[in-house]
Amino acid sequence: MSGATGGTAPRTTPRHRVVITGLGVVTSIGTGVDAFADGLRAGRSGAKPIGAFDTTGFAYSNACEITDFDPGAWLRDMAAEELGRAAQFAVAGSRMAVADAGLTEDDVRARRTLVSVGTTDGESRDLDHLIGLQVAEGEDRLDATVARRVWPGRLSAGIVRELGLEDVETVTVPTACAAGNYAVGSGYDAISSGDVEMALCGGADALCRKTFTGFYRLGTIAPDVCRPFDADRQGILTGEGAGILLMESLESALDRGARIYAEVLGYGLSCDASHPVAPDRDSIARCITAAHRNAGIEARDVDFISAHGTGTKANDVTEVGAIRQVFGDELPRTVSIKSMIGHTMGAASALAAAACSLALREGFIPPTINHRTTDPECAVDCVPNKAVEARLRVVQNNGLAFGGNNAVLMLGHWDANTADNLPADAAAAA
Amino acid sequence: MSADAVTTAQDLVVSGWAVSSPYGLGRDGFTTGLREGRRAVATLDSEQWPVPYDEAGLIPGFDIKAVLGRKGTRSMDRVTAIAATTVGMLLEEYGTGLAADPESTGLVLGTSGSVQSIMDFTRDALTGKAPYLVDPARFPNTVMNCPTGQSAIRHTLKGPNVTVSGGAATGLLALNYASRLLRGGHATTLLAGAAEEFSVQRARLEQVADHGGSAAEPLGEGAALFLLESGAAARDSGRTVLATVLGCRFRAFRSTGRASAVLKSCIDDVLAAAGRGPDDIALIAPGTPPGVFGKEEKVALDGFAAPRLAVRPLIGDTTAAGAAFQLAAVLAESAARPELADRLALVTAVDRDGTVGAALIRLG
């Protein structure tokens, strides 16, 4: 074991290598891994006028909404009305991830599992509905069916109930817009330490008036589309969906001959502890460095960065500044899939992790669409508008959130036919 | 069964704790109140709190500006203030030296944020002159990690800052999440625990929730936080080891009738992993949820002779903070009874959404 142990405390127990073998995605550019992969390669846009709530009075109101989701297709044990839209997305993503991993739900039931789902808003869409009733019909008006499903624990508990899992740790991680990376990171630690054999981790969120209104009021909603890193970028489009990753130990995946999308090399966390909404360059750089150290890699190993890349003035300049602080002048290509699927909040970094996994497996970099002129203040090769083919070994996935909550995930290529899979060193270090 | 009472460097230990509870701010009132068995649930002022409850366990006289000052509190909501206050008390009493290394010190907080803040924000959107005329300073309150992030800002905690949620098991899930972060090398010291607020909207929602076939019980509020670090880090910092975390285990039940069996399995597992048996347990702090959930928990604990510390009947249903208060009660009892040193304590939770959990700790 080499000295690079990552973080501030020595690890004390042998670690398992952790791989991603199943992906479940619900997005505005496609549901299911094949449709999502096609959408990423084609640079599809999920932007459209909002139908989720009445937008009268707003000067503009596009979002990346999912218009073809049928909860009944994914729920077996529970009635659709027992789960809010975010939890429904999470259940659908989990069922897809299990099937995509070539597993049956009985296989998952037979293993000790972690289910960890990140979210920003939980079922705030339902809370919007409940307060709407109070406003319209009186303070005492309550829709009890909806009231029972609003608590964020349901996002993970719904998956567990639907899959009939029993030997499982069930946790929701409401760490805002980086929550997906937090959930995947906790899954990595749980598997690598041997606490669990398998993990279903990711994030889910549903469009809601509350969050659209908040971002609109802050002046950070784009009038038309999201253009990360563009000189004329005007902000985010809110989005929705779920990304769930099925993770297991490398031994487990090899034993059952599973297809491996990617290896989870490690992750880093940091907190700005300075401002509730404005990102902090030094803190983000510290998070990136922590992730590299935890993964046992160097900045020069990174082949592309999936940026948080919201397309706001502040985020893109600060984030690229932080990347530059770590990487110097030789920046890897830095893309934002939010240009395609919008800002899916707690699902964002989980869906980006799914996109990175596909990119590593299939050898391409997803584009940043809607791009015209790169802003010199955040000058990166954002792979404008068209995906590129690329042989990739290490990919970095950034997630930044309100509360100054940063999480950076490192994924590596896995190829059963070559002996030089990159994290050999990282694994030894761990 | 070994009785290895020596704390090794790798052990995760609790080296400090703080509470804001219906007994008031701080550990003394909490400890005295619990040990006297004094009920801290009181009649509600129905003018101030138009809720479908007559009683609640409120932090007495909790006033955000009085406790935290005017700076940075103009738009602060109640759960954030409760969390930030409790973090402050924990650091003040036990945090010597932590300020020198803020990047290695983090916070794992169990909370589901404030439904009141979320609903108030949308109410403003629906009732204002235009649908976007909301107070932007209150937007961060509508995101569930607000108490965690704001506590970090007020107390300069730059390490991992994580928010977790899982109903009645939240406190144990936060403890386990923090343990993994420490073992994974992501921080040296973590503040871990949970916070809950009382609010009109929470009360309305909770009143119609699933209480296992029983009527809704009075709600409570507050926060309990613990300083978690390796035994070596505690020793290096000169902090006394108050307890050692031997393990947490979780399972799930689909039908309520399975809850006792899966909880019993969790208890057996944490005992087996620690190389201990039922007779080593000297103290149990159960969640005592209402209705069938409570009956199931009781059945799972039937074979254990240790005395029970029931917190919820005294301070109310503190939901997200419930299991953290149970752990705090164990530490309070342990502090008052030195003869419990080296004995084990068990904390259990049964959540209505199907999670059960057990945490085993060694006292002293």
PDB file of C-alpha atoms in Angstrom, chain A residues 6-12 15 56-58 77 112 114 119-122 124 127-128 130-132 134-135 139 142 144 147-148 150-154 157 160-176 182-183 186 189-190 193 195-196 209-211 213-218 267-277 286 294 401-403 405, chain B residues 10 101-104 111-112 114-115 118-123 125-127 130-137 139-140 142-145 148-150 152-154 156-167 173 176-177 180-188 196 200-202 204-210 249-254 258 262 269 351-356:
ATOM      1  CA  GLY A   6      -6.738  10.462   0.823  1.00  0.00           C
ATOM      2  CA  GLY A   7      -8.177  12.860   3.302  1.00  0.00           C
ATOM      3  CA  THR A   8      -6.895  13.688   6.685  1.00  0.00           C
ATOM      4  CA  ALA A   9      -7.081  10.429   8.575  1.00  0.00           C
ATOM      5  CA  PRO A  10      -5.470   7.114   7.715  1.00  0.00           C
ATOM      6  CA  ARG A  11      -7.769   4.384   6.545  1.00  0.00           C
ATOM      7  CA  THR A  12      -7.676   1.511   8.903  1.00  0.00           C
ATOM      8  CA  ARG A  15     -10.950  -1.590   1.070  1.00  0.00           C
ATOM      9  CA  THR A  56     -49.115  33.299 -15.560  1.00  0.00           C
ATOM     10  CA  GLY A  57     -47.295  36.468 -14.547  1.00  0.00           C
ATOM     11  CA  PHE A  58     -43.785  35.250 -15.332  1.00  0.00           C
ATOM     12  CA  ASP A  77     -46.490  -2.592  -4.338  1.00  0.00           C
ATOM     13  CA  ARG A 112     -26.880  -6.426   2.170  1.00  0.00           C
ATOM     14  CA  LEU A 114     -27.531   0.621   0.936  1.00  0.00           C
ATOM     15  CA  THR A 119     -32.562  15.511  -3.243  1.00  0.00           C
ATOM     16  CA  THR A 120     -32.920  19.283  -3.133  1.00  0.00           C
ATOM     17  CA  ASP A 121     -36.657  19.671  -2.800  1.00  0.00           C
ATOM     18  CA  GLY A 122     -37.951  16.259  -1.795  1.00  0.00           C
ATOM     19  CA  SER A 124     -41.875  20.308  -2.407  1.00  0.00           C
ATOM     20  CA  LEU A 127     -46.059  21.115  -0.447  1.00  0.00           C
ATOM     21  CA  ASP A 128     -46.829  23.678  -3.176  1.00  0.00           C
ATOM     22  CA  LEU A 130     -50.953  21.784  -0.035  1.00  0.00           C
ATOM     23  CA  ILE A 131     -50.281  25.488   0.516  1.00  0.00           C
ATOM     24  CA  GLY A 132     -52.201  26.239  -2.671  1.00  0.00           C
ATOM     25  CA  GLN A 134     -54.850  26.524   2.072  1.00  0.00           C
ATOM     26  CA  VAL A 135     -54.668  29.768   0.113  1.00  0.00           C
ATOM     27  CA  GLU A 139     -56.265  27.365   6.375  1.00  0.00           C
ATOM     28  CA  LEU A 142     -55.715  19.513   3.995  1.00  0.00           C
ATOM     29  CA  ALA A 144     -54.374  13.969   3.760  1.00  0.00           C
ATOM     30  CA  ALA A 147     -49.767  15.176   3.308  1.00  0.00           C
ATOM     31  CA  ARG A 148     -48.667  11.638   4.165  1.00  0.00           C
ATOM     32  CA  VAL A 150     -44.293  14.743   1.668  1.00  0.00           C
ATOM     33  CA  TRP A 151     -41.449  13.695   3.990  1.00  0.00           C
ATOM     34  CA  PRO A 152     -38.092  13.271   2.238  1.00  0.00           C
ATOM     35  CA  GLY A 153     -37.468   9.843   3.790  1.00  0.00           C
ATOM     36  CA  ARG A 154     -40.002   8.491   1.296  1.00  0.00           C
ATOM     37  CA  ALA A 157     -38.026   4.276   1.608  1.00  0.00           C
ATOM     38  CA  VAL A 160     -36.936  -0.160  -0.492  1.00  0.00           C
ATOM     39  CA  ARG A 161     -40.633  -0.864  -0.206  1.00  0.00           C
ATOM     40  CA  GLU A 162     -41.088  -1.353  -3.943  1.00  0.00           C
ATOM     41  CA  LEU A 163     -38.084  -3.646  -4.308  1.00  0.00           C
ATOM     42  CA  GLY A 164     -39.049  -5.499  -1.122  1.00  0.00           C
ATOM     43  CA  LEU A 165     -35.589  -5.080   0.387  1.00  0.00           C
ATOM     44  CA  GLU A 166     -35.095  -6.078   4.012  1.00  0.00           C
ATOM     45  CA  ASP A 167     -31.356  -6.223   4.714  1.00  0.00           C
ATOM     46  CA  VAL A 168     -30.921  -2.588   3.772  1.00  0.00           C
ATOM     47  CA  GLU A 169     -29.851   0.781   5.111  1.00  0.00           C
ATOM     48  CA  THR A 170     -32.281   3.393   3.818  1.00  0.00           C
ATOM     49  CA  VAL A 171     -31.268   7.030   3.787  1.00  0.00           C
ATOM     50  CA  THR A 172     -32.275  10.208   1.996  1.00  0.00           C
ATOM     51  CA  VAL A 173     -29.550  12.824   1.559  1.00  0.00           C
ATOM     52  CA  PRO A 174     -31.142  16.267   1.151  1.00  0.00           C
ATOM     53  CA  THR A 175     -27.824  18.031   0.576  1.00  0.00           C
ATOM     54  CA  ALA A 176     -29.336  20.243  -2.125  1.00  0.00           C
ATOM     55  CA  TYR A 182     -23.026  12.838  -1.722  1.00  0.00           C
ATOM     56  CA  ALA A 183     -25.244   9.781  -2.096  1.00  0.00           C
ATOM     57  CA  SER A 186     -21.628   7.359   0.687  1.00  0.00           C
ATOM     58  CA  ASP A 189     -17.577   4.267   1.304  1.00  0.00           C
ATOM     59  CA  ALA A 190     -20.190   1.712   2.360  1.00  0.00           C
ATOM     60  CA  SER A 193     -15.399  -0.627   3.687  1.00  0.00           C
ATOM     61  CA  ASP A 195     -20.407  -2.532   5.267  1.00  0.00           C
ATOM     62  CA  VAL A 196     -22.684  -3.453   2.362  1.00  0.00           C
ATOM     63  CA  ARG A 209     -43.224  26.317  -8.349  1.00  0.00           C
ATOM     64  CA  LYS A 210     -41.244  27.032  -5.194  1.00  0.00           C
ATOM     65  CA  THR A 211     -37.847  26.431  -6.734  1.00  0.00           C
ATOM     66  CA  THR A 213     -39.884  31.093  -8.303  1.00  0.00           C
ATOM     67  CA  GLY A 214     -36.812  31.324  -6.090  1.00  0.00           C
ATOM     68  CA  PHE A 215     -34.377  31.125  -8.968  1.00  0.00           C
ATOM     69  CA  TYR A 216     -36.509  33.479 -11.050  1.00  0.00           C
ATOM     70  CA  ARG A 217     -36.491  36.019  -8.222  1.00  0.00           C
ATOM     71  CA  LEU A 218     -32.698  35.718  -7.999  1.00  0.00           C
ATOM     72  CA  TYR A 267     -14.674  11.502  -3.958  1.00  0.00           C
ATOM     73  CA  GLY A 268     -14.111  14.659  -1.978  1.00  0.00           C
ATOM     74  CA  LEU A 269     -16.339  16.969   0.036  1.00  0.00           C
ATOM     75  CA  SER A 270     -15.898  20.524   1.225  1.00  0.00           C
ATOM     76  CA  CYS A 271     -18.004  23.300   2.675  1.00  0.00           C
ATOM     77  CA  ASP A 272     -17.497  26.972   1.836  1.00  0.00           C
ATOM     78  CA  ALA A 273     -18.785  28.111   5.232  1.00  0.00           C
ATOM     79  CA  SER A 274     -19.015  31.609   3.794  1.00  0.00           C
ATOM     80  CA  HIS A 275     -22.212  32.439   1.867  1.00  0.00           C
ATOM     81  CA  PRO A 276     -25.497  30.555   1.508  1.00  0.00           C
ATOM     82  CA  VAL A 277     -25.804  30.892  -2.280  1.00  0.00           C
ATOM     83  CA  ARG A 286     -10.107  22.307  -2.128  1.00  0.00           C
ATOM     84  CA  ASN A 294      -9.084  10.271  -2.172  1.00  0.00           C
ATOM     85  CA  ALA A 401     -24.856  23.347  -3.829  1.00  0.00           C
ATOM     86  CA  PHE A 402     -26.560  26.012  -1.777  1.00  0.00           C
ATOM     87  CA  GLY A 403     -25.073  26.086   1.688  1.00  0.00           C
ATOM     88  CA  ASN A 405     -21.886  22.171  -0.070  1.00  0.00           C
TER      89      ASN A 405
ATOM     90  CA  GLN B  10      -9.250   3.427  15.414  1.00  0.00           C
ATOM     91  CA  ASP B 101      -8.265  23.048  11.502  1.00  0.00           C
ATOM     92  CA  PRO B 102     -11.679  24.051  10.148  1.00  0.00           C
ATOM     93  CA  GLU B 103     -11.170  22.093   6.906  1.00  0.00           C
ATOM     94  CA  SER B 104     -10.992  18.799   8.789  1.00  0.00           C
ATOM     95  CA  THR B 111     -33.117  17.118   9.352  1.00  0.00           C
ATOM     96  CA  SER B 112     -35.890  17.405   6.828  1.00  0.00           C
ATOM     97  CA  SER B 114     -38.573  23.350   7.462  1.00  0.00           C
ATOM     98  CA  VAL B 115     -41.882  22.582   5.769  1.00  0.00           C
ATOM     99  CA  ILE B 118     -41.064  25.950   2.088  1.00  0.00           C
ATOM    100  CA  MET B 119     -44.815  26.513   2.316  1.00  0.00           C
ATOM    101  CA  ASP B 120     -44.495  30.154   3.424  1.00  0.00           C
ATOM    102  CA  PHE B 121     -42.328  30.871   0.387  1.00  0.00           C
ATOM    103  CA  THR B 122     -44.872  29.429  -2.015  1.00  0.00           C
ATOM    104  CA  ARG B 123     -47.680  31.195  -0.124  1.00  0.00           C
ATOM    105  CA  ALA B 125     -45.632  33.551  -4.472  1.00  0.00           C
ATOM    106  CA  LEU B 126     -49.338  32.738  -4.657  1.00  0.00           C
ATOM    107  CA  THR B 127     -50.619  35.755  -2.750  1.00  0.00           C
ATOM    108  CA  ALA B 130     -46.826  39.106  -8.900  1.00  0.00           C
ATOM    109  CA  PRO B 131     -45.947  35.402  -8.661  1.00  0.00           C
ATOM    110  CA  TYR B 132     -42.235  36.173  -8.343  1.00  0.00           C
ATOM    111  CA  LEU B 133     -42.463  38.817  -5.614  1.00  0.00           C
ATOM    112  CA  VAL B 134     -40.951  36.683  -2.879  1.00  0.00           C
ATOM    113  CA  ASP B 135     -38.186  37.542  -0.426  1.00  0.00           C
ATOM    114  CA  PRO B 136     -35.008  36.202  -2.063  1.00  0.00           C
ATOM    115  CA  ALA B 137     -33.244  36.119   1.314  1.00  0.00           C
ATOM    116  CA  PHE B 139     -35.104  31.185  -0.636  1.00  0.00           C
ATOM    117  CA  PRO B 140     -32.207  29.266   0.988  1.00  0.00           C
ATOM    118  CA  THR B 142     -36.632  26.362   1.487  1.00  0.00           C
ATOM    119  CA  VAL B 143     -33.803  23.951   0.786  1.00  0.00           C
ATOM    120  CA  MET B 144     -33.471  21.184   3.355  1.00  0.00           C
ATOM    121  CA  ASN B 145     -29.728  21.573   3.924  1.00  0.00           C
ATOM    122  CA  THR B 148     -26.526  22.386   8.052  1.00  0.00           C
ATOM    123  CA  GLY B 149     -25.010  24.979   5.728  1.00  0.00           C
ATOM    124  CA  GLN B 150     -25.916  27.934   7.958  1.00  0.00           C
ATOM    125  CA  ALA B 152     -21.219  25.774   9.068  1.00  0.00           C
ATOM    126  CA  ILE B 153     -21.213  29.442   8.095  1.00  0.00           C
ATOM    127  CA  ARG B 154     -21.773  30.671  11.643  1.00  0.00           C
ATOM    128  CA  THR B 156     -16.659  28.077  10.213  1.00  0.00           C
ATOM    129  CA  LEU B 157     -16.932  24.331   9.682  1.00  0.00           C
ATOM    130  CA  LYS B 158     -15.289  23.780   6.288  1.00  0.00           C
ATOM    131  CA  GLY B 159     -15.102  20.000   6.279  1.00  0.00           C
ATOM    132  CA  PRO B 160     -17.862  17.699   4.966  1.00  0.00           C
ATOM    133  CA  ASN B 161     -21.297  19.249   5.428  1.00  0.00           C
ATOM    134  CA  VAL B 162     -23.993  16.648   4.958  1.00  0.00           C
ATOM    135  CA  THR B 163     -27.731  16.576   5.516  1.00  0.00           C
ATOM    136  CA  VAL B 164     -29.486  13.240   5.987  1.00  0.00           C
ATOM    137  CA  SER B 165     -33.100  12.276   6.500  1.00  0.00           C
ATOM    138  CA  GLY B 166     -34.930   9.090   7.395  1.00  0.00           C
ATOM    139  CA  GLY B 167     -37.853   9.760   9.703  1.00  0.00           C
ATOM    140  CA  LEU B 173     -28.486   7.366  10.066  1.00  0.00           C
ATOM    141  CA  ASN B 176     -23.594   6.090  10.724  1.00  0.00           C
ATOM    142  CA  TYR B 177     -23.009   8.492   7.827  1.00  0.00           C
ATOM    143  CA  ARG B 180     -18.260   6.274   7.419  1.00  0.00           C
ATOM    144  CA  LEU B 181     -16.889   9.708   6.581  1.00  0.00           C
ATOM    145  CA  LEU B 182     -14.371   9.436   9.415  1.00  0.00           C
ATOM    146  CA  ARG B 183     -13.374   5.888   8.470  1.00  0.00           C
ATOM    147  CA  GLY B 184     -13.091   6.919   4.836  1.00  0.00           C
ATOM    148  CA  GLY B 185     -10.649   9.667   5.777  1.00  0.00           C
ATOM    149  CA  HIS B 186     -12.905  12.594   4.766  1.00  0.00           C
ATOM    150  CA  ALA B 187     -12.595  14.431   8.085  1.00  0.00           C
ATOM    151  CA  THR B 188     -10.868  14.257  11.445  1.00  0.00           C
ATOM    152  CA  GLU B 196     -36.301  19.425  14.380  1.00  0.00           C
ATOM    153  CA  VAL B 200     -47.839  25.139  12.333  1.00  0.00           C
ATOM    154  CA  GLN B 201     -47.377  23.401   8.984  1.00  0.00           C
ATOM    155  CA  ARG B 202     -45.411  20.502  10.443  1.00  0.00           C
ATOM    156  CA  ARG B 204     -50.868  19.971  10.344  1.00  0.00           C
ATOM    157  CA  LEU B 205     -48.976  17.416   8.269  1.00  0.00           C
ATOM    158  CA  GLU B 206     -47.977  15.217  11.209  1.00  0.00           C
ATOM    159  CA  GLN B 207     -51.494  15.132  12.571  1.00  0.00           C
ATOM    160  CA  VAL B 208     -52.698  13.091   9.589  1.00  0.00           C
ATOM    161  CA  ALA B 209     -49.591  10.885   9.316  1.00  0.00           C
ATOM    162  CA  ASP B 210     -49.484   7.165  10.057  1.00  0.00           C
ATOM    163  CA  ARG B 249     -27.285  -1.592  11.866  1.00  0.00           C
ATOM    164  CA  PHE B 250     -30.394  -0.970   9.804  1.00  0.00           C
ATOM    165  CA  ARG B 251     -33.053  -3.076   8.144  1.00  0.00           C
ATOM    166  CA  ALA B 252     -36.458  -2.530   6.576  1.00  0.00           C
ATOM    167  CA  PHE B 253     -39.920  -3.973   6.916  1.00  0.00           C
ATOM    168  CA  ARG B 254     -42.615  -3.985   4.281  1.00  0.00           C
ATOM    169  CA  ARG B 258     -42.061  -7.819  10.385  1.00  0.00           C
ATOM    170  CA  VAL B 262     -35.941  -7.178  11.632  1.00  0.00           C
ATOM    171  CA  ASP B 269     -25.925  -8.133  14.535  1.00  0.00           C
ATOM    172  CA  ASP B 351     -39.824   4.468  11.491  1.00  0.00           C
ATOM    173  CA  ARG B 352     -43.307   4.439   9.994  1.00  0.00           C
ATOM    174  CA  ASP B 353     -41.879   4.367   6.461  1.00  0.00           C
ATOM    175  CA  GLY B 354     -40.240   1.022   7.125  1.00  0.00           C
ATOM    176  CA  THR B 355     -36.757   1.591   8.521  1.00  0.00           C
ATOM    177  CA  VAL B 356     -35.542   0.066  11.764  1.00  0.00           C
TER     178      VAL B 356
END
